[in-house]
Amino acid sequence: MYLIISQLCFALTGASFPQNVFEEILFYLLQGQRKGRITLGHKVRDFHKMTPFQLSLSGFPRKYYSNGEFDTLNKIKKIFKSEGFIKTFFTHTEASEKRIITPAHISLKTRRGKDNSSLSERWGLGPRYHRPSEIANLKIILYFNSLKDMKAVDSLFRQKGYNPYKKYILKTLDISWLSTCVFCGDFMKQRSERVKESCTDPEELSRYCNSVRYPISGKTGYEWNRYITDVPICTCCRNSKERQGKNRMNMLSQNGENFATPPSHFKNSQEYHQLIARSYPKPDLSHIPKDIKLDWPTPLDYSLTYWNLTDPTESVQVGGGWFWHPDLSADEYMRCQQYKRNLSIEDARSEMDDRDSTDSWMDSG
């Protein structure tokens, strides 16, 4: 069966399946009636149409949401193919020349109220506002062949997305970073598929991944079985000290809007990290033994979260926090953190010994 599916994928797309796809995804799709094979064929095509440059589109008026999923998706597809929509949002003018930008793929998904619980609802932090039977969410993701095309369409929606007569706004959000490794920048197609299929609104997912402040649950495992709310890290970078050190200057940093902004979107990402390096003093490692025994294999293992690694305000906290200074190599950062870890363990042991001796003295009295 694996050979047949692999040949089908190669025939349809010209590429082979990534590792673990069959065991984790396709096996379950193959169960059931034969008509499901057609659905599988469409999923294979859609899987390989995804690109690293992704925009989430929201804001369509409720009148386009009908009771049936088929009717709703047909209405939206007709809108995307209409001459007026293409002229307004997919026609870019540059140097007096007009160019139609056609997305490489458009993903359309509907979710009913019973399937559309938000992250806040799942954690018991907010109520449900939609009846289980009605379509509560229309999830649209646009995939582009280049970053230039994506930025051009994004700009057109920002300029012309507001309709003053019908009082609605079509809004776009760059969600490319949700499917891109935050170390090396490689496109994680498996995770992209999970972002597309997730019931969670892309804007909410982006905000959640960026604002989580407790240890990430994805420090182990592969892209397919890792929680979708984790910071996107490919398996190669997750388990490699060398790759994390090599890509230190490519790491992401949170911005003021509570969304993670990829350094590749800055004009001078290297200069940004170098500015941080000049603004905060490099830790002194002269007193730290070079042969200190390390308890963990990578810099990420020594941090509370990924975001703590790139947060320079961590360096002014008691004990220096988890900030990875850009001028430190991976080995130097790990030695520094291990030294602080050893000191905290020794302090804790000393405090326990003092407490035990005090208790013994009181008991003897």
C-alpha angles and dihedrals in degrees: 000000000000090000092050093050091046091052091047091052092048092048093050100039110014091237135091127240120271118247118286094012095116096048096043103036119004097050091065093045091055094059117097134022125004092244087072088071089073090054089049091054091053091048091052091053093046092047092061094042092067117105134190092252108080136168125189113215123201140157104078110153118259091245088078091059109089128178092259124067092214094056093045094052092045091054092051092046091053090051092053091050095046118113094233094052093047092048093049103041108015101041113089123191117210125166090351090303122115120219127185112222111207115196114237089228139355119208116203121188133167126202127196122219094261091055098040106074110150126229089257091052092049090054092045094249100119144022129252115253102186131075112243093240099052129080103256101175139033111199116199125177123181118205121201136194095231142018089242092058092046093051092047093053091043089054092050092053091048091051100041106018095100117088108199093191100049093031101230135120127214105213130193129200127191104235096167092115092062089070099036126087109252090218111040099015095232117155111253102208093180091056091044088059090052092049089052094048096041119113089221120102108250093231092053091045091051092050092046095049090049099046102041107123104184130079112298115244093214098076088112134034135041134294094262098056100032119107112269090225091064123103106266110257123159119232093246094056094039092061100035126085089187094055093047091050093046092052099041091114091053096056122122127249128200117250133210095267092063092248124114110245116203112233087228087072091058116085092228110026093159090051090050093057092042089053090053089050091054094045096054124047118248112247116256110244099175093105095047116094113242091218095052111146112249120218096195133047103222140030091247090061090059094054129081090224137351091254092057088063092063099034107103092192086071089071093066094052124100108286093014096275121231100299113141105217109221091231092059122090120225091259093049092049092049092048090050093049093044090052091052089046091053091049092051091050091050091048090050091050092048090050091050092048091051090049092049092049091049091050090049092051092049092048092050090052 
